[in-house]
Short mmCIF file of C-alpha atoms in Angstrom, two decimals:
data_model
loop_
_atom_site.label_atom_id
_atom_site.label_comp_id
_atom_site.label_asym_id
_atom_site.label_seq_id
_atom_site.Cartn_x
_atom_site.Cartn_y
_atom_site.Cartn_z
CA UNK A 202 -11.48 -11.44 -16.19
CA UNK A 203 -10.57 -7.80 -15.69
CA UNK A 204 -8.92 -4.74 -16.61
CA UNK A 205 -8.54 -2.07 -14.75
CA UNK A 206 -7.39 1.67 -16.13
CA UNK A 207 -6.84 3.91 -13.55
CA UNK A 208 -5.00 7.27 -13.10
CA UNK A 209 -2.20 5.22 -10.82
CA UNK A 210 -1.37 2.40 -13.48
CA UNK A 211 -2.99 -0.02 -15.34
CA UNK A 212 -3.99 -3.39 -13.63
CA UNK A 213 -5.67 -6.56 -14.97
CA UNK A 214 -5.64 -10.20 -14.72
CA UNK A 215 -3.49 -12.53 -16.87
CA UNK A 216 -4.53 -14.11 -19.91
CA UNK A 217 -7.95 -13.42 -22.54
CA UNK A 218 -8.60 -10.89 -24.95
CA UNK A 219 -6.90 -7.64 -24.89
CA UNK A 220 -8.62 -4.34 -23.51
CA UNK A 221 -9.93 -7.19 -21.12
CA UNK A 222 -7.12 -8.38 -18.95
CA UNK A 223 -3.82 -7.83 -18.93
CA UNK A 224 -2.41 -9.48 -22.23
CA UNK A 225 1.09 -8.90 -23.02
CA UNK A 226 -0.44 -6.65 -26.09
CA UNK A 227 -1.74 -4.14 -23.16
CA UNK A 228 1.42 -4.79 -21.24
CA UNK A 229 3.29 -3.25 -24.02
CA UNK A 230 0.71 -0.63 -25.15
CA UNK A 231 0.75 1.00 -21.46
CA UNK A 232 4.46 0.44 -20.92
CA UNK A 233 4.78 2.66 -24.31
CA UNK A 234 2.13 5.34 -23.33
CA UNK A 235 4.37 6.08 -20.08
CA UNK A 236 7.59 5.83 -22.07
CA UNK A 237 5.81 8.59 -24.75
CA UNK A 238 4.95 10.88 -22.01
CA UNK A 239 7.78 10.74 -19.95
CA UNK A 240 9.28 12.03 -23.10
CA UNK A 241 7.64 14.49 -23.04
CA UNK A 242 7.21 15.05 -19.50
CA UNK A 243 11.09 15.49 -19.17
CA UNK A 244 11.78 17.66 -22.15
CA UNK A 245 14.72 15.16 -22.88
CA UNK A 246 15.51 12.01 -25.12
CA UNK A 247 18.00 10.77 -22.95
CA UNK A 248 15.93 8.96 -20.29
CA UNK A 249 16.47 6.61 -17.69
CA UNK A 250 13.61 4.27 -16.50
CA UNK A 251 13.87 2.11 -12.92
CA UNK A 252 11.94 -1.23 -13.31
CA UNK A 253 11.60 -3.84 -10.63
CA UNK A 254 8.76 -6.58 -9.84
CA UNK A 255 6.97 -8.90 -6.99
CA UNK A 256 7.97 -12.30 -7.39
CA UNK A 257 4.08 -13.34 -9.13
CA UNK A 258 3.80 -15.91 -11.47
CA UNK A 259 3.36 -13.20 -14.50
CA UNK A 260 5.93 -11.10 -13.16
CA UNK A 261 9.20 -12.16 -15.39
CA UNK A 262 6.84 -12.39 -18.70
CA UNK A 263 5.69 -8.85 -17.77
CA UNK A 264 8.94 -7.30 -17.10
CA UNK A 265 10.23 -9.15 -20.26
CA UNK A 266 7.28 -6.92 -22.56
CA UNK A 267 7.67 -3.87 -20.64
CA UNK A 268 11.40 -3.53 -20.34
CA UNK A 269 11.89 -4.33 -24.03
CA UNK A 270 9.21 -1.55 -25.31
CA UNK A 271 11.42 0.94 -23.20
CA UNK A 272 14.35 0.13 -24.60
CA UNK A 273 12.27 0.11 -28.46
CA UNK A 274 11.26 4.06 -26.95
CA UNK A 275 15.05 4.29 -26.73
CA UNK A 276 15.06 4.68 -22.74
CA UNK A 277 17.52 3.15 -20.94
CA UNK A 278 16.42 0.43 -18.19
CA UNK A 279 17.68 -0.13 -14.62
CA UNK A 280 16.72 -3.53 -14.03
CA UNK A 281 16.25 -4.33 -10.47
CA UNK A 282 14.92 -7.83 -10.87
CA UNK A 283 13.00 -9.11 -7.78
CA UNK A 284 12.30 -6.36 -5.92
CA UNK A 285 9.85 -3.87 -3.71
CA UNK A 286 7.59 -1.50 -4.17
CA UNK A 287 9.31 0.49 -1.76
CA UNK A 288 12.62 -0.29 -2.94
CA UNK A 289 11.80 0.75 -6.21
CA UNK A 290 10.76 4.03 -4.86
CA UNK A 291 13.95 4.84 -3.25
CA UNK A 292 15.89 3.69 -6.27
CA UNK A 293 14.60 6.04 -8.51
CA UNK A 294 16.49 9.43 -7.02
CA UNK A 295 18.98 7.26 -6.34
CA UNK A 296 19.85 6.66 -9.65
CA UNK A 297 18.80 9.80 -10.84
CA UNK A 298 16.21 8.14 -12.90
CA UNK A 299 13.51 9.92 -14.94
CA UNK A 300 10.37 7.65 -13.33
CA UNK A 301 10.34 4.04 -12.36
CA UNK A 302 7.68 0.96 -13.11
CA UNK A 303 6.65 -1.76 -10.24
CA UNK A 304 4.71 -5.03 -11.60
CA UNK A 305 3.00 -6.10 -8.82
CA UNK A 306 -0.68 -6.35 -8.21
CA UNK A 307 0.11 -5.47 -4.53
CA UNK A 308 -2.50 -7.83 -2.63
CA UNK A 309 -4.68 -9.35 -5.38
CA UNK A 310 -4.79 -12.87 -5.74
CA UNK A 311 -2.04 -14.33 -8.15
CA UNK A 312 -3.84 -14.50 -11.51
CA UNK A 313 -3.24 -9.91 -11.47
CA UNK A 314 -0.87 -8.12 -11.99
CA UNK A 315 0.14 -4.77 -12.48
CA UNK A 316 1.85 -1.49 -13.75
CA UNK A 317 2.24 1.20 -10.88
CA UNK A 318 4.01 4.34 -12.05
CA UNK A 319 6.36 6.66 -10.85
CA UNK A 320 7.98 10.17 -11.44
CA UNK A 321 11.58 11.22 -11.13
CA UNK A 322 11.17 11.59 -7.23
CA UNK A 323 9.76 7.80 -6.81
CA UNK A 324 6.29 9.11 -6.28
CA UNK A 325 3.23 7.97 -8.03
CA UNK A 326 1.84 9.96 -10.34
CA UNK A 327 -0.81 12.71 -9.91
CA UNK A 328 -3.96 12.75 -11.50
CA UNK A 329 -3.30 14.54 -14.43
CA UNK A 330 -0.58 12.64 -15.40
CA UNK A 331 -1.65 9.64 -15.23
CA UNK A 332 -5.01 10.88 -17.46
CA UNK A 333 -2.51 11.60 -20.14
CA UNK A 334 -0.78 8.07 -19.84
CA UNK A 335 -4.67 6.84 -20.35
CA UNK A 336 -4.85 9.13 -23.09
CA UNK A 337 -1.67 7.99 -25.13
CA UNK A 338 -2.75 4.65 -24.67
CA UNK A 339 -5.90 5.07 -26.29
CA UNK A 340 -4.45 6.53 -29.29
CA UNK A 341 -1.73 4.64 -29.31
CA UNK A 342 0.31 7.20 -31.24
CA UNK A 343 3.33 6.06 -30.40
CA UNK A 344 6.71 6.77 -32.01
CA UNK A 345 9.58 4.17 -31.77
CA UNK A 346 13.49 4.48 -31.88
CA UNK A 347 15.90 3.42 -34.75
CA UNK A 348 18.05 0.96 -34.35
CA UNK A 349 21.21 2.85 -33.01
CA UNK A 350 18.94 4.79 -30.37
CA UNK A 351 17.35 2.12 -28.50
CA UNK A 352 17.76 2.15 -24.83
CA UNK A 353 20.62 -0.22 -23.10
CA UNK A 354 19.80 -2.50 -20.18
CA UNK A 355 21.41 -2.02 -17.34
CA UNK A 356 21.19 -5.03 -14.19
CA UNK A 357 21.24 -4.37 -10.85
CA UNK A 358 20.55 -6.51 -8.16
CA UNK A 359 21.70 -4.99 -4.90
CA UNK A 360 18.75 -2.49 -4.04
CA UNK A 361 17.17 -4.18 -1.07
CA UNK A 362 20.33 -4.50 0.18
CA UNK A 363 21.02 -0.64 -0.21
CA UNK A 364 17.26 -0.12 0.77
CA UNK A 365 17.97 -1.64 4.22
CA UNK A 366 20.92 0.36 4.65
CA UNK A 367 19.10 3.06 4.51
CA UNK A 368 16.41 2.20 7.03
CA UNK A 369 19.47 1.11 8.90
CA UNK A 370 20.88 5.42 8.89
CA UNK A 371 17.35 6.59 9.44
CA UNK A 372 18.08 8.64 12.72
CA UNK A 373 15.18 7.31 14.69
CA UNK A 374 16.33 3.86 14.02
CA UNK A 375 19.31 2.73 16.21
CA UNK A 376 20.60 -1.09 15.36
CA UNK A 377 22.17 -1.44 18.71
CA UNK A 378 18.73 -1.00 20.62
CA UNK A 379 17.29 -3.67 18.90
CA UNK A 380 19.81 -5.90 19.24
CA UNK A 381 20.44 -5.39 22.82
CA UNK A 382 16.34 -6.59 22.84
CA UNK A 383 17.29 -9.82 21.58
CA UNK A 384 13.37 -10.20 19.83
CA UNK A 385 12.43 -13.69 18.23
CA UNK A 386 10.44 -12.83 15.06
CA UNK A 387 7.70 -14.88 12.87
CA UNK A 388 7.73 -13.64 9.28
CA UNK A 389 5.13 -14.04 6.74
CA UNK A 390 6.36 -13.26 3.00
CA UNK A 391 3.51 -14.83 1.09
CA UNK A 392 6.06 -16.20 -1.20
CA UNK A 393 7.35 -13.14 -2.77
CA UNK A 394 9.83 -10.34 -2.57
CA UNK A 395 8.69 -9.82 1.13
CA UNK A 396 10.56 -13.06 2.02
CA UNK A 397 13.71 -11.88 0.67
CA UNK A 398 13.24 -8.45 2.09
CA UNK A 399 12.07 -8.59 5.90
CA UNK A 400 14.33 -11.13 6.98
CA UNK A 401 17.27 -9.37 5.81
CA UNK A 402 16.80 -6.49 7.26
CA UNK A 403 15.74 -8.27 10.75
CA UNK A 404 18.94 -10.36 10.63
CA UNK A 405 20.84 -7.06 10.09
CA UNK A 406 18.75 -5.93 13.20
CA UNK A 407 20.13 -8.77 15.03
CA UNK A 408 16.38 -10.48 15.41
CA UNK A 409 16.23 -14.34 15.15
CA UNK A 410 14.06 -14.84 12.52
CA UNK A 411 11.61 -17.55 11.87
CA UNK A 412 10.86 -17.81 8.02
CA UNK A 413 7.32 -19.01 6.67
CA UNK A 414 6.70 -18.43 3.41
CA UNK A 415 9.75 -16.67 1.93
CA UNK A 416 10.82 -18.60 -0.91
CA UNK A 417 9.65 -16.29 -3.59
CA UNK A 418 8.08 -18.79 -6.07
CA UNK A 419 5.03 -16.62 -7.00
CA UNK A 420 2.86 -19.37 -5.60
CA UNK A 421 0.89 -18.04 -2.65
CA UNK A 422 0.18 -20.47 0.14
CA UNK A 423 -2.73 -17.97 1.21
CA UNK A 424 -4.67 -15.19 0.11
CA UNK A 425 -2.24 -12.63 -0.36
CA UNK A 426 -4.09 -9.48 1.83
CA UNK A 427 -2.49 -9.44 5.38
CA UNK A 428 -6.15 -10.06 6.65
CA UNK A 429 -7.07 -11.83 9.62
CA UNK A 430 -9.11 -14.42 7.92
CA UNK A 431 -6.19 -14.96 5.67
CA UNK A 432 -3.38 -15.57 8.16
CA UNK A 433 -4.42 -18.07 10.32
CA UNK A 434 -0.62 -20.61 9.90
CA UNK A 435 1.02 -17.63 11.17
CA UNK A 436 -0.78 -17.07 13.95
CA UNK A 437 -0.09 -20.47 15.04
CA UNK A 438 2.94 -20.45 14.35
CA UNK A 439 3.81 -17.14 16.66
CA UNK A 440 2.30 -19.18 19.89
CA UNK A 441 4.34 -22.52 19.04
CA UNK A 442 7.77 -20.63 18.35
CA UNK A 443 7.52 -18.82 21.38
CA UNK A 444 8.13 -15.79 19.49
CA UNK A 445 7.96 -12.11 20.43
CA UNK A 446 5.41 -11.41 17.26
CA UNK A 447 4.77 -11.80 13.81
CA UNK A 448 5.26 -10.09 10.65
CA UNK A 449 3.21 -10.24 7.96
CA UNK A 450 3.74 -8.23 4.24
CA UNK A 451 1.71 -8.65 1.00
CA UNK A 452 3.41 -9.63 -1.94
CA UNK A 453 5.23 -5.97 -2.79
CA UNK A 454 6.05 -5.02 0.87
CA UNK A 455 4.30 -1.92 1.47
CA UNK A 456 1.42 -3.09 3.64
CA UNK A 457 2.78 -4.56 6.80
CA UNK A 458 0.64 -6.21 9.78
CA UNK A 459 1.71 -7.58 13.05
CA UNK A 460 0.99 -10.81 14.89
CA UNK A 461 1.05 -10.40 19.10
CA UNK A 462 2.41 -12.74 21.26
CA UNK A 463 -0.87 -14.29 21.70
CA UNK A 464 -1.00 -15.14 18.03
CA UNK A 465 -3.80 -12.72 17.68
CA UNK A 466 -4.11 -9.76 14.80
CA UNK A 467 -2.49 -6.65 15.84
CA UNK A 468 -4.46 -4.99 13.50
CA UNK A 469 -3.17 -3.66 10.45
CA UNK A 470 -4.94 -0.30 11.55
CA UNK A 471 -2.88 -0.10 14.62
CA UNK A 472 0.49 -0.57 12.81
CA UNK A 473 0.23 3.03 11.54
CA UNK A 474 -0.80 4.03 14.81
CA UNK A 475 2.61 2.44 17.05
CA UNK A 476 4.86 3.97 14.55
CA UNK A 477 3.44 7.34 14.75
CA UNK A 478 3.46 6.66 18.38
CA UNK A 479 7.49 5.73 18.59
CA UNK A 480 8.08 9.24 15.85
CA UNK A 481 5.73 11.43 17.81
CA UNK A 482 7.83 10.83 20.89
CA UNK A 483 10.82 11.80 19.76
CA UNK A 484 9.68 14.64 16.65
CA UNK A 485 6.87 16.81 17.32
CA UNK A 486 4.71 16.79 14.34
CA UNK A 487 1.78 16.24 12.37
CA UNK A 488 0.33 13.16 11.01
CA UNK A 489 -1.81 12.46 8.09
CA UNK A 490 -4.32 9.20 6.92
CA UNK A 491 -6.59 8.24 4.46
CA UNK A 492 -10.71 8.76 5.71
CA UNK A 493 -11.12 5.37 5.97
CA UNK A 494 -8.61 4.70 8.98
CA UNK A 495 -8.65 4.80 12.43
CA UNK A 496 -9.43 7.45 14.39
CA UNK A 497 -6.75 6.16 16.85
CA UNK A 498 -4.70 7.97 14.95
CA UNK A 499 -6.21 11.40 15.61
CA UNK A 500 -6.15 10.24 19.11
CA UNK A 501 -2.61 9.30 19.24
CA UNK A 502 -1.67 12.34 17.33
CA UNK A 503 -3.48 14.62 19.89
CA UNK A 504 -1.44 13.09 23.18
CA UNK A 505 1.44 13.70 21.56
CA UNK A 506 0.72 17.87 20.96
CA UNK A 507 0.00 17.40 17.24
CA UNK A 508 -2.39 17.83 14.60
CA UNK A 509 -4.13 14.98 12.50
CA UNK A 510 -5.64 15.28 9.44
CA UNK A 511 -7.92 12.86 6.71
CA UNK A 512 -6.73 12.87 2.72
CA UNK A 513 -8.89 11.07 0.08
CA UNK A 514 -8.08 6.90 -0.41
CA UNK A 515 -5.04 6.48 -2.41
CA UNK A 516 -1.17 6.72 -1.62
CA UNK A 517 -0.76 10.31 -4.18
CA UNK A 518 -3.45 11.78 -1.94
CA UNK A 519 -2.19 11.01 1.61
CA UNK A 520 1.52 12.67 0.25
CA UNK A 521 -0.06 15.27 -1.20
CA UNK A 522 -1.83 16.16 2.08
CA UNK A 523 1.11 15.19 3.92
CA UNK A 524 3.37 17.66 1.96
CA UNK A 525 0.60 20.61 2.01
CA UNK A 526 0.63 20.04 6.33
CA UNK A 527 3.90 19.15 6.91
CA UNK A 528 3.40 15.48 8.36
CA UNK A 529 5.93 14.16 9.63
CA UNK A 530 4.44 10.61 9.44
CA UNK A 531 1.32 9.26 7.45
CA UNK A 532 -0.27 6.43 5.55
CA UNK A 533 -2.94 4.51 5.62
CA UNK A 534 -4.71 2.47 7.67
CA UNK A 535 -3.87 -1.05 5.63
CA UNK A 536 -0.47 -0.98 7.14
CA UNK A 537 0.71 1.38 4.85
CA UNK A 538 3.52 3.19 6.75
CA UNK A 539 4.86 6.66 4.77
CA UNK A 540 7.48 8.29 6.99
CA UNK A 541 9.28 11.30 4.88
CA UNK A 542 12.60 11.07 6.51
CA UNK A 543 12.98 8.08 4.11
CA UNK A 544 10.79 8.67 1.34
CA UNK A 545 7.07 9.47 0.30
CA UNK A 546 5.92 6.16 -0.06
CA UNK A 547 4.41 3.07 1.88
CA UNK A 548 7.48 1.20 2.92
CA UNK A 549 7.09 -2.08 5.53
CA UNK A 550 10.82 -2.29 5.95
CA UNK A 551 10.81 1.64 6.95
CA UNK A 552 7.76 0.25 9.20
CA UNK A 553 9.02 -3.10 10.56
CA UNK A 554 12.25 -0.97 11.74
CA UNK A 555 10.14 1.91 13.65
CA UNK A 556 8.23 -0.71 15.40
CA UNK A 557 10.77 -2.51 16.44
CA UNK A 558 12.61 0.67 18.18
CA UNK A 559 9.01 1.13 20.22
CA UNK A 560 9.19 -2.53 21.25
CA UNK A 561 12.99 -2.06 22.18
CA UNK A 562 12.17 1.45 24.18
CA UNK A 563 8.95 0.70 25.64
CA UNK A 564 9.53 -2.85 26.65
CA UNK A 565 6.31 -5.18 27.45
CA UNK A 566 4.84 -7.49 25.18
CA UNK A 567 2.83 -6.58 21.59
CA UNK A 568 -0.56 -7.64 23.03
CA UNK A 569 0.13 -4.83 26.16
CA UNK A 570 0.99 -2.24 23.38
CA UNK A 571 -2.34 -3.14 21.78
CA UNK A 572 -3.74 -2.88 24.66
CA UNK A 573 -2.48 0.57 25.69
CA UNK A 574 -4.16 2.11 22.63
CA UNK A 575 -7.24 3.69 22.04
CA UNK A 576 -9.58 0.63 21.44
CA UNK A 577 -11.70 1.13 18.26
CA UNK A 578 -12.95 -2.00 15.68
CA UNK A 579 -13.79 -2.08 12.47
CA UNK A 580 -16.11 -3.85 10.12
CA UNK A 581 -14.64 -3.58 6.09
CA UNK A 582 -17.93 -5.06 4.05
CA UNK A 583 -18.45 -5.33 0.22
CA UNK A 584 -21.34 -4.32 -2.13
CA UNK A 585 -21.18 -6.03 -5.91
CA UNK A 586 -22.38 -3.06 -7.76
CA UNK A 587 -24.16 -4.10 -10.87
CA UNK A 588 -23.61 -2.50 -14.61
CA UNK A 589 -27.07 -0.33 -14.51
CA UNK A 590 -26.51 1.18 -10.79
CA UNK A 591 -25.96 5.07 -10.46
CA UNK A 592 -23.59 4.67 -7.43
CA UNK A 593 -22.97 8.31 -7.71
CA UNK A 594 -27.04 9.17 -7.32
CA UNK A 595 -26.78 6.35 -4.81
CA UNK A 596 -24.02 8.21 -2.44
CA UNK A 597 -25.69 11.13 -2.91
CA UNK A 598 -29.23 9.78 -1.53
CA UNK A 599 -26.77 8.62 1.40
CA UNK A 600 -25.19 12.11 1.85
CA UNK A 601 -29.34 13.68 2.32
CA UNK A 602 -30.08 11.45 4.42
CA UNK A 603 -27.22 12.09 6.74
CA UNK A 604 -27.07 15.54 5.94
CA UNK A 605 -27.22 16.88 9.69
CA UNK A 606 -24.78 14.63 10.81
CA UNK A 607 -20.46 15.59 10.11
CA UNK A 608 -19.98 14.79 6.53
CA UNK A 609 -17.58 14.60 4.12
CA UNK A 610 -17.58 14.21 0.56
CA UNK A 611 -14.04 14.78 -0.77
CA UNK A 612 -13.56 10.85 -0.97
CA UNK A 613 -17.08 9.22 -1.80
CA UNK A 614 -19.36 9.90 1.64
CA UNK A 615 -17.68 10.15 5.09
CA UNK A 616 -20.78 9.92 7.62
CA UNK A 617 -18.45 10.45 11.21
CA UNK A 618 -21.15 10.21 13.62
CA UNK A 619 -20.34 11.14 17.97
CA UNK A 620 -19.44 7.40 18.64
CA UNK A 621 -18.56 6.00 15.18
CA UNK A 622 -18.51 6.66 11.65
CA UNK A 623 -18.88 5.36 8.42
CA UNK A 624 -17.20 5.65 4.75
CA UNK A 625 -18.89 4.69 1.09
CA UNK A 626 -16.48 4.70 -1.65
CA UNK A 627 -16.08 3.54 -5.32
CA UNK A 628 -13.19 1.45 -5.50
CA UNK A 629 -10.59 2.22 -8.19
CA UNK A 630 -9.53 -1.36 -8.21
CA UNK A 631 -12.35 -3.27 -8.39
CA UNK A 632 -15.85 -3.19 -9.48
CA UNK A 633 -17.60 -2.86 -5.56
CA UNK A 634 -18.63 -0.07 -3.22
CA UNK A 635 -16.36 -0.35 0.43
CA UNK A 636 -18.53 0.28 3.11
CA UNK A 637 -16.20 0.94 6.32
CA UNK A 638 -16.92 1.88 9.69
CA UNK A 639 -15.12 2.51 12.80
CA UNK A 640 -17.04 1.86 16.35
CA UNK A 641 -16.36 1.14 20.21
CA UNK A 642 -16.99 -2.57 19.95
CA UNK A 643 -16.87 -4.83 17.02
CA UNK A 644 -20.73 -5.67 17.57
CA UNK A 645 -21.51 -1.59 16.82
CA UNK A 646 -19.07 -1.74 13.99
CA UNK A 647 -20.54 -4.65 12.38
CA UNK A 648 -24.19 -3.50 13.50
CA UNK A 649 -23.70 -0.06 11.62
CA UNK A 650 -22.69 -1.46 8.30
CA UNK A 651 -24.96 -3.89 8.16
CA UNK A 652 -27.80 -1.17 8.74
CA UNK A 653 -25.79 1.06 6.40
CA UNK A 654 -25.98 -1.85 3.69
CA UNK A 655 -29.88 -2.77 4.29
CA UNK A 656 -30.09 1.50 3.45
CA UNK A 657 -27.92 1.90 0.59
CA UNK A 658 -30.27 -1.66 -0.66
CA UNK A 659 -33.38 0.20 0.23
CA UNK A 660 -32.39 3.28 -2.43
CA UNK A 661 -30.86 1.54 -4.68
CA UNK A 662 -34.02 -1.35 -5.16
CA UNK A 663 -31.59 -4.59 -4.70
#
């Protein structure tokens, strides 16, 4: 059982002792350390707090603790309900809100869940914020409303409807084009808000959609991560449908990964990649990804006449990098899509449409726009790190060693070597160092972090 304090939210699993998981006592203690310093943040009393949630089994029980310790702040709450991550983003100016709340545990496994937080623009919060949510937390100094100032409730269940309407006025995103390519679609909601979402917007698309998976119960038929291993039914299901391709979302829709017509993995590396393809061709621009995604990207980028660059792991990093180079399109290379013409945030239904206009355009099938990409594969391995490890001393030993080779540091160790590379990083989720690399062949990519592993074993003693 865990629980996880980190500068973007708090995130643990359900049940236990408190200041162990995620109990409804640290459900409310969090909920009131944001409410305190938006307070304070703001400079006003009279705030106004967007809260929405995943469809997870925990979800209605956390909303229940964290809405009502708002409205005992005396915020007022705009209850979305069932809802996106995404949506929730765009909902936030939209209302002229003073921050917003998602409960989801994005892809972890159904027993998490989650408070991600947001500032009055829908964006997650820097690091210094959030340090001062962990703070106020700690203390738990917290200082309650009277009885005629607590907040009011207010429902409202129509966001992903206006959330698709606004993909559907995005400029580079023409309804007519995609109808007129009459696609047949798979879709993949693991059970949650995805499979309310997606197929909306795809029937407003005027894409016959084939729904598995999109009754938003909470209970997920599959590991939630859009991972190959994971998404086998799918897959299957693409080939016997006869379908153009498949779409797959986690359980708060802002990682998105495609299925070809072969009923093989896109890759959820590559779904960045098409829709900076289809916005570089019509906007010349700059794009922007996390170190540990592909370098098609760069490559991509490059053909088109602009300029890539690599932010530090973690949504608030990629948009501040984006912002600071003017990208016109970034994310991350887990099928996290951030286009600015809609918002600064990961957004599948922003991503699903973009795609789709590149199918429509370009014409072909998805495996021949897979294949007409720079081909690069890579291996994502695991080490359990164990309470007396320095990892710190340990990526530095790593960072000698390579110390001749193109290095970065800014994110853990970037090692980017002629023909491949590799990235060591802490997770902020989870107790386990990622080891990624990139290579020409799956073999190399597999090959180099396995001999990255047996090294990092070597100087640590395991």
């Amino acid at each position: 059982m865990t629980l996880i304090k980190s500068i973007s939210g708090i995130r643990g699993t359900i049940g236990g002792q408190t200041n162990d998981n995620l109990t409804p006592v640290d459900a409310v203690k969090f909920a009131a350390a944001y409410g305190t310093w938006l307070k304070s943040y703001s400079g006003t009393d009279n705030l106004k707090v967007v809260i929405g949630r995943d469809a997870r089994l925990s979800g209605e029980m956390i909303q229940n603790l964290v809405v009502s310790t708002l409205v005992g702040l005396g915020i007022d709450v705009i209850d979305l309900g069932l809802s996106t991550t995404p949506t929730v983003e765009i909902a936030v100016p939209l209302e002229k809100a003073d921050g917003g709340i998602i409960l989801t545990a994005s892809h972890n496994p159904k027993q998490w869940n989650a408070l991600k937080l947001l500032n009055e623009k829908g964006e997650f919060l820097d690091a210094e914020q959030g340090a001062k949510i962990l703070a106020l937390a700690e203390k738990e100094d917290f200082e309650f409303a009277e009885v005629d100032d607590l907040g009011e409730i207010i429902t409202n269940d129509s966001y992903i409807d206006i959330h698709i309407d606004e993909v559907l006025e995005l400029p580079l995103v023409d309804a007519e084009t995609i109808k007129k390519a009459g696609f047949k679609v798979v879709v993949d909601g693991v059970n949650s808000t995805g499979g309310i979402a997606i197929p909306k917007l795809l029937e407003e698309l005027g894409v016959e959609v084939v729904k598995l998976y999109c009754d938003p119960t909470g209970h997920f038929p599959h590991n939630p991560e859009p991972l190959k291993e994971h998404l086998g039914d799918i897959c299957k299901k693409v080939v016997e449908e006869k379908a153009d391709f498949g779409i797959v979302v986690d359980p708060d829709v802002d990682r998105l990964a495609f299925i070809s017509n072969k009923g093989e993995m896109f890759g959820e590396e590559y779904t960045l990649v098409a829709c900076a393809d289809y916005v570089l061709s019509k906007t010349k621009g700059n794009t922007v990804s996390n170190l540990s995604s592909s370098r098609a990207l760069r490559d991509v980028t490059e053909k088109h006449g602009g300029t890539y660059e690599a932010a530090a792991v973690g949504e608030v990093n990629v948009v501040t990098k984006m912002k600071a180079n003017n990208a016109i399109i970034g994310g991350e290379g887990n099928g996290g899509i951030i286009y600015p013409e809609s918002h600064y945030g990961r957004d599948a239904l922003v991503g699903t449409a973009l795609f789709l206009m590149l199918m429509a355009e370009r014409g072909g099938t998805v495996a021949e726009l897979r294949a007409s990409y720079p081909s690069y594969f890579m291996s994502k391995k695991k080490i359990e790190l164990t309470p007396d490890l320095d990892v710190d001393a340990l990526l530095e030993a790593m960072h000698n060693k390579y110390k001749d080779e193109e290095v970065s540091t800014i994110d853990g160790v970037k090692i980017d070597f002629p023909e491949n590379w590799v990235h060591l990083r802490k997770s902020n989720t989870e107790p386990i160092i990622r080891i990624y690399t990139e290579a020409k062949s799956q073999k190399k990519a597999d090959d180099l972090a396995d001999r990255i592993i047996r090294e990092i074993k070597e100087v640590a003693g395991l």
